Coordinates of C-alpha atoms in Angstrom, one line a residue:
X10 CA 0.0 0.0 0.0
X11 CA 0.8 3.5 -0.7
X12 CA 0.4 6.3 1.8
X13 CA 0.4 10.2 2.7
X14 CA 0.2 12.4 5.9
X15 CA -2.4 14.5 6.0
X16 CA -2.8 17.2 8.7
X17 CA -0.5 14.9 10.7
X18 CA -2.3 11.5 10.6
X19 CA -1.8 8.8 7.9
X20 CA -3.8 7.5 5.3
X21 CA -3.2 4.5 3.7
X22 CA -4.8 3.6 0.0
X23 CA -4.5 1.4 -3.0
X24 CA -3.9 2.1 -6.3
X25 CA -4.4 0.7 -9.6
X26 CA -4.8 1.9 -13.0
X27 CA -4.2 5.2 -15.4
X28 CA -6.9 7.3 -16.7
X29 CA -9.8 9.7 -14.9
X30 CA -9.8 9.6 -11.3
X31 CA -11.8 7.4 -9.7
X32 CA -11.9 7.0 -5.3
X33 CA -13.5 4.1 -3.6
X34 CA -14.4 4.5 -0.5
X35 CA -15.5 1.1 1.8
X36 CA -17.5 0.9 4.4
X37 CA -17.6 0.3 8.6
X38 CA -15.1 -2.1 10.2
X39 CA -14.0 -2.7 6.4
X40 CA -10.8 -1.5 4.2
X41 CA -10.1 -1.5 1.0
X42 CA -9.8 -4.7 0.7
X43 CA -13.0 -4.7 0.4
X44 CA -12.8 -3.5 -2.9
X45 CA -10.5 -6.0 -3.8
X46 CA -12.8 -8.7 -5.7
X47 CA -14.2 -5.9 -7.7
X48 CA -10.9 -4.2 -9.2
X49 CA -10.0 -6.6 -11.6
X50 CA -12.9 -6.5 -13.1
X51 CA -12.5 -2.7 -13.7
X52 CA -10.2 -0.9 -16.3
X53 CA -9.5 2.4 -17.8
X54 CA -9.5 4.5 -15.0
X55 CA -6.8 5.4 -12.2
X56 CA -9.0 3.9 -9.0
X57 CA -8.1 5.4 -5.7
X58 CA -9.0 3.0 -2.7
X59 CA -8.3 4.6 0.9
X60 CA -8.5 3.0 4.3
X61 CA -10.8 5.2 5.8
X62 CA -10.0 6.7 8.9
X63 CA -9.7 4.4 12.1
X64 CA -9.9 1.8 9.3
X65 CA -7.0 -0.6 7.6
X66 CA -4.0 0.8 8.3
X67 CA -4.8 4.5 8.3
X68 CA -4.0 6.3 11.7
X69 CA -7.0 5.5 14.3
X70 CA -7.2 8.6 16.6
X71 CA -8.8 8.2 19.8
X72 CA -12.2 10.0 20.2
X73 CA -15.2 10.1 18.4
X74 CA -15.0 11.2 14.8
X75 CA -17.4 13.1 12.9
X76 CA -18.4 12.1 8.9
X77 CA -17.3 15.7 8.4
X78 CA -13.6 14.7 9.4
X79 CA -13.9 11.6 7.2
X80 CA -14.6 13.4 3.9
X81 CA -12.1 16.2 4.9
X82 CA -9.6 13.2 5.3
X83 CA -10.4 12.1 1.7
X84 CA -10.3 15.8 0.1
X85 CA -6.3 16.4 1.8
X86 CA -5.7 13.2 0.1
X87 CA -6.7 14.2 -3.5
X88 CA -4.8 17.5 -2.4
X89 CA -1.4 15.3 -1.9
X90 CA -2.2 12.8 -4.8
X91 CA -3.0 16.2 -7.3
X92 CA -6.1 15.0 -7.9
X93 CA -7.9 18.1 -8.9
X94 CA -11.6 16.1 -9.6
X95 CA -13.0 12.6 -9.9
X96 CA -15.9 10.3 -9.1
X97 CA -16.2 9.1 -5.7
X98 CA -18.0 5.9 -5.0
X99 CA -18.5 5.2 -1.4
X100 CA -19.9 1.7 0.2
X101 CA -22.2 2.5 3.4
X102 CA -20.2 4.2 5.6
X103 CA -18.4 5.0 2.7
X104 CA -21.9 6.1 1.1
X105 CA -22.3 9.1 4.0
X106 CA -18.6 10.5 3.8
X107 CA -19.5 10.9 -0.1
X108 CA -22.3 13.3 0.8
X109 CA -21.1 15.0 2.9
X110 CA -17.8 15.5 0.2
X111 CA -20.8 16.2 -2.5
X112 CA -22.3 18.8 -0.4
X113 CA -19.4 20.7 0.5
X114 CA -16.9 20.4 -2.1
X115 CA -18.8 19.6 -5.2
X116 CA -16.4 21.5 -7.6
X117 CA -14.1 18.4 -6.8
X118 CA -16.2 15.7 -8.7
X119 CA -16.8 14.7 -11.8
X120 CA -19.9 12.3 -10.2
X121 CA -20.4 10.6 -7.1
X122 CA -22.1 7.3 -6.1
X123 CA -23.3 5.4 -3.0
X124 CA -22.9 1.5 -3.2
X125 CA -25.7 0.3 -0.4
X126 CA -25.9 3.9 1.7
X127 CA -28.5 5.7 2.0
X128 CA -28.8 10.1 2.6
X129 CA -31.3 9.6 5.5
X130 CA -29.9 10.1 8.4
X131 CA -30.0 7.4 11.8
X132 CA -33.9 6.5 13.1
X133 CA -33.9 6.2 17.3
X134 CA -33.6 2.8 17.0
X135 CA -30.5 2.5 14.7
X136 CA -29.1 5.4 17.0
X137 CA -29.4 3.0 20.3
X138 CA -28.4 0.3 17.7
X139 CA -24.9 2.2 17.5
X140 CA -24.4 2.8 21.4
X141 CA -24.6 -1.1 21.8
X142 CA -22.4 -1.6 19.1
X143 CA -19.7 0.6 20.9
X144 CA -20.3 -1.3 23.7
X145 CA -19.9 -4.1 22.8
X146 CA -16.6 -3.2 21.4
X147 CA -15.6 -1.7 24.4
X148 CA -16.8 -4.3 26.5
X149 CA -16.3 -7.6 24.9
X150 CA -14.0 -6.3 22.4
X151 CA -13.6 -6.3 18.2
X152 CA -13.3 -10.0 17.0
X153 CA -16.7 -10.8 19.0
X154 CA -18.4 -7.4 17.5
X155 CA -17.0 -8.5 14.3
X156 CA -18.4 -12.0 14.4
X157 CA -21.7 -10.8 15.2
X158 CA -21.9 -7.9 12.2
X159 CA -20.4 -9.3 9.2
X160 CA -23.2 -12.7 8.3
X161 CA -26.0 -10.1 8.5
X162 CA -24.4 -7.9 5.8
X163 CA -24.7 -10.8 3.2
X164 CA -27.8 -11.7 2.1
X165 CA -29.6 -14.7 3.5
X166 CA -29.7 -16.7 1.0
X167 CA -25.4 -16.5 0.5
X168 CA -24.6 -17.4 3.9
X169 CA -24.3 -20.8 3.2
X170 CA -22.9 -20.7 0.0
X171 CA -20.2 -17.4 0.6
X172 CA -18.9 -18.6 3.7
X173 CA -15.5 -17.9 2.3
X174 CA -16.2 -14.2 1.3
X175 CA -18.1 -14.2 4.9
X176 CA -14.4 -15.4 6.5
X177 CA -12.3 -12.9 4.3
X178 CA -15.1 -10.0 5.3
X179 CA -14.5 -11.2 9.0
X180 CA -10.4 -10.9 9.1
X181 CA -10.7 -7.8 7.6
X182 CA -12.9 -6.7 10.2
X183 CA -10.5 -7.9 12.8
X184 CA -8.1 -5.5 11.9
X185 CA -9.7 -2.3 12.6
X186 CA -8.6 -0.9 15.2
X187 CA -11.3 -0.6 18.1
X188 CA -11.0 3.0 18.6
X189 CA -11.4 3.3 14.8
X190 CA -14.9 1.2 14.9
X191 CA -15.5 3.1 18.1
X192 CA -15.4 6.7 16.5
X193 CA -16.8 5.3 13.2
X194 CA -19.8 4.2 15.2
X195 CA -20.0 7.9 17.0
X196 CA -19.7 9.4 13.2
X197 CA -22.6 7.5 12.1
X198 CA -25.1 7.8 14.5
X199 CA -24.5 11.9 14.5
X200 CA -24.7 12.2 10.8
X201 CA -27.5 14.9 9.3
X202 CA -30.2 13.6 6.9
X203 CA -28.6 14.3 3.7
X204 CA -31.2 12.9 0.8
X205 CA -31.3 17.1 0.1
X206 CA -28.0 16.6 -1.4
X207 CA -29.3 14.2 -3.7
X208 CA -32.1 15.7 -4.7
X209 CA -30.5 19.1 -5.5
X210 CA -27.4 18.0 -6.9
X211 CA -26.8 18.4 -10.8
X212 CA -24.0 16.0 -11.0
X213 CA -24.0 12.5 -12.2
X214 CA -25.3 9.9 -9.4
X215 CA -25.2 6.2 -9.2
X216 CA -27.3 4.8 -6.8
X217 CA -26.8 1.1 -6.3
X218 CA -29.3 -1.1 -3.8
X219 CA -28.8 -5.0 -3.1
X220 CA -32.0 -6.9 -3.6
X221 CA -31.9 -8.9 -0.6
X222 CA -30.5 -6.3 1.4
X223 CA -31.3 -6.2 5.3
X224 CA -29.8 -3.3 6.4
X225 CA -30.5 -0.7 4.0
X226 CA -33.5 -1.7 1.3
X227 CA -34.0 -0.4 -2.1
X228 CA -36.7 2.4 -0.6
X229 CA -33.6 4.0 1.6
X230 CA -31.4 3.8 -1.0
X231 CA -33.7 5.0 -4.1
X232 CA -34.6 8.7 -2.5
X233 CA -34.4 10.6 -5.7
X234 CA -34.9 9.9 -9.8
X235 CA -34.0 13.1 -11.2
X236 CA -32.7 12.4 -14.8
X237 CA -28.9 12.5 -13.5
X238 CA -29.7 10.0 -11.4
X239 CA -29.4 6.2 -12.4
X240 CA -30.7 3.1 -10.2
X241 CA -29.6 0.0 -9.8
X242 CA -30.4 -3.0 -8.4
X243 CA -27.5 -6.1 -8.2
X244 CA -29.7 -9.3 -7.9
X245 CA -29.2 -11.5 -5.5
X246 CA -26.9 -9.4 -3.3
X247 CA -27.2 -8.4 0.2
X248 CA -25.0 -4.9 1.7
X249 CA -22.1 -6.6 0.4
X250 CA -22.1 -7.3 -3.4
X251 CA -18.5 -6.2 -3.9
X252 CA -17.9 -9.5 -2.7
X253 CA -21.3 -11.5 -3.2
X254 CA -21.4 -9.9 -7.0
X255 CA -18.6 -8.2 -8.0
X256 CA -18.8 -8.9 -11.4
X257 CA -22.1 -7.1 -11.6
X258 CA -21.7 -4.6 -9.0
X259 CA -18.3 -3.8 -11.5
X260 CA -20.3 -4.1 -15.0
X261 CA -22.6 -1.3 -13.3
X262 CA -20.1 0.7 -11.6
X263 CA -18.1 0.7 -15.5
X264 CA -21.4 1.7 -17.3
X265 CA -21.7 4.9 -15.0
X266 CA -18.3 6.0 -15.4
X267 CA -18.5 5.5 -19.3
X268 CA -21.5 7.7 -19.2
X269 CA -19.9 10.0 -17.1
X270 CA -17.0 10.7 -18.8
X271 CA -17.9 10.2 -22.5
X272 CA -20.3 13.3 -21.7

């Protein structure tokens, strides 16, 4: 892995490919190796893939972190990789750092995407959701969090069958650092509705649900259908189908950047 300092802390990131710029950004408790079964699958473009902050092997600072901070952490790295715009694609977490990057620093993109995320904000119950999450990090510790979070990302019907992506989603897992999941956690649960930047925006959006998704279903994910705005749905897939379809989530990832870029 590559890596730069930003405003003192490190960030980590892959990188494959010449072309337009394009960032991936994964989502809680992941890295980017979770973009890893969906790269090779990809070509003609220079894809930027960060460990997120308190993710991977970028710095995890102790305290709670805000999605603000997150986004901020992925606009100093374009500024040190001379990136002056390019699409960013962000997975979940991923998903809410992209908005907030869209509604502040718009003249940056070319596009921007989010892969199973959603721009409404936490409800009550996903808020208490995210204190017991920290708890349990806190109190039982990372590897037993991580066992408990990664099966319900897939979709039912693959646990059986992906057990192998389920494992490789799990040791990733095991590597973030707990103070990283920690202050992810706190990010998340403080985050603004942001389906306003959506709706307003005048950029190119890809919106991408997973059929059989549990966490966040098509109607959380689908919030606008202006005419920059294109859907889609990877069949079959649950929050996690750059490893339960990468071959589709890639073929739809490559049709929106073509369309992007060839206008």
């Amino acid at each position: 892995m590559e890596k730069v300092i930003c405003n003192g802390k490190t960030i980590c990131y892959l990188e494959q490919g010449q072309g337009e710029p394009v960032i991936l950004l994964h989502g809680f408790c992941g890295s980017s190796s979770y973009w890893e079964p969906v790269l090779p699958h990809l070509h003609g473009y220079r894809f930027i893939v960060p460990d997120l902050r308190g993710h991977g092997k970028s710095d995890a600072p102790m305290g709670p972190y805000t999605i603000e901070q997150m986004a901020d952490d992925v606009l100093m790295l374009m500024d040190e990789l001379e990136v002056p715009k390019a699409v960013l694609l962000g997975h979940s977490l991923g998903g809410y750092i992209t908005l907030s990057f869209a509604q502040r620093h718009s003249e940056r993109l070319n596009g921007f995407g989010l892969i199973h995320s959603t721009g409404y904000s936490d409800s009550d119950e996903a808020k208490e959701k995210r204190l017991k999450a920290v708890s349990t990090i806190q109190g039982a510790g990372i590897t037993d969090f991580i066992d408990s979070l990664i099966p319900g990302l897939f979709a039912p019907g693959n646990r059986e069958i992906q057990t192998g992506s389920i494992q490789k989603a799990k040791e990733i897992g095991y590597q973030t650092p707990p103070q990283g999941a920690v202050g992810a956690a706190l990010a998340m649960r403080e985050r603004p509705d942001r389906r306003d930047v959506l709706s307003a925006t005048t950029l190119p959006v890809l919106l991408v649900a997973g059929e059989k998704d549990e966490l966040i279903p098509e109607e959380r994910v689908f919030t606008t259908d202006h005419p920059n705005v294109t859907q889609a749905v990877i069949s079959g897939a649950g929050h996690m189908s750059m490893m339960e379809a990468p071959q589709e989530l890639a073929r739809t990832m490559d049709s929106f950047l073509s369309s992007v870029f060839s206008s």
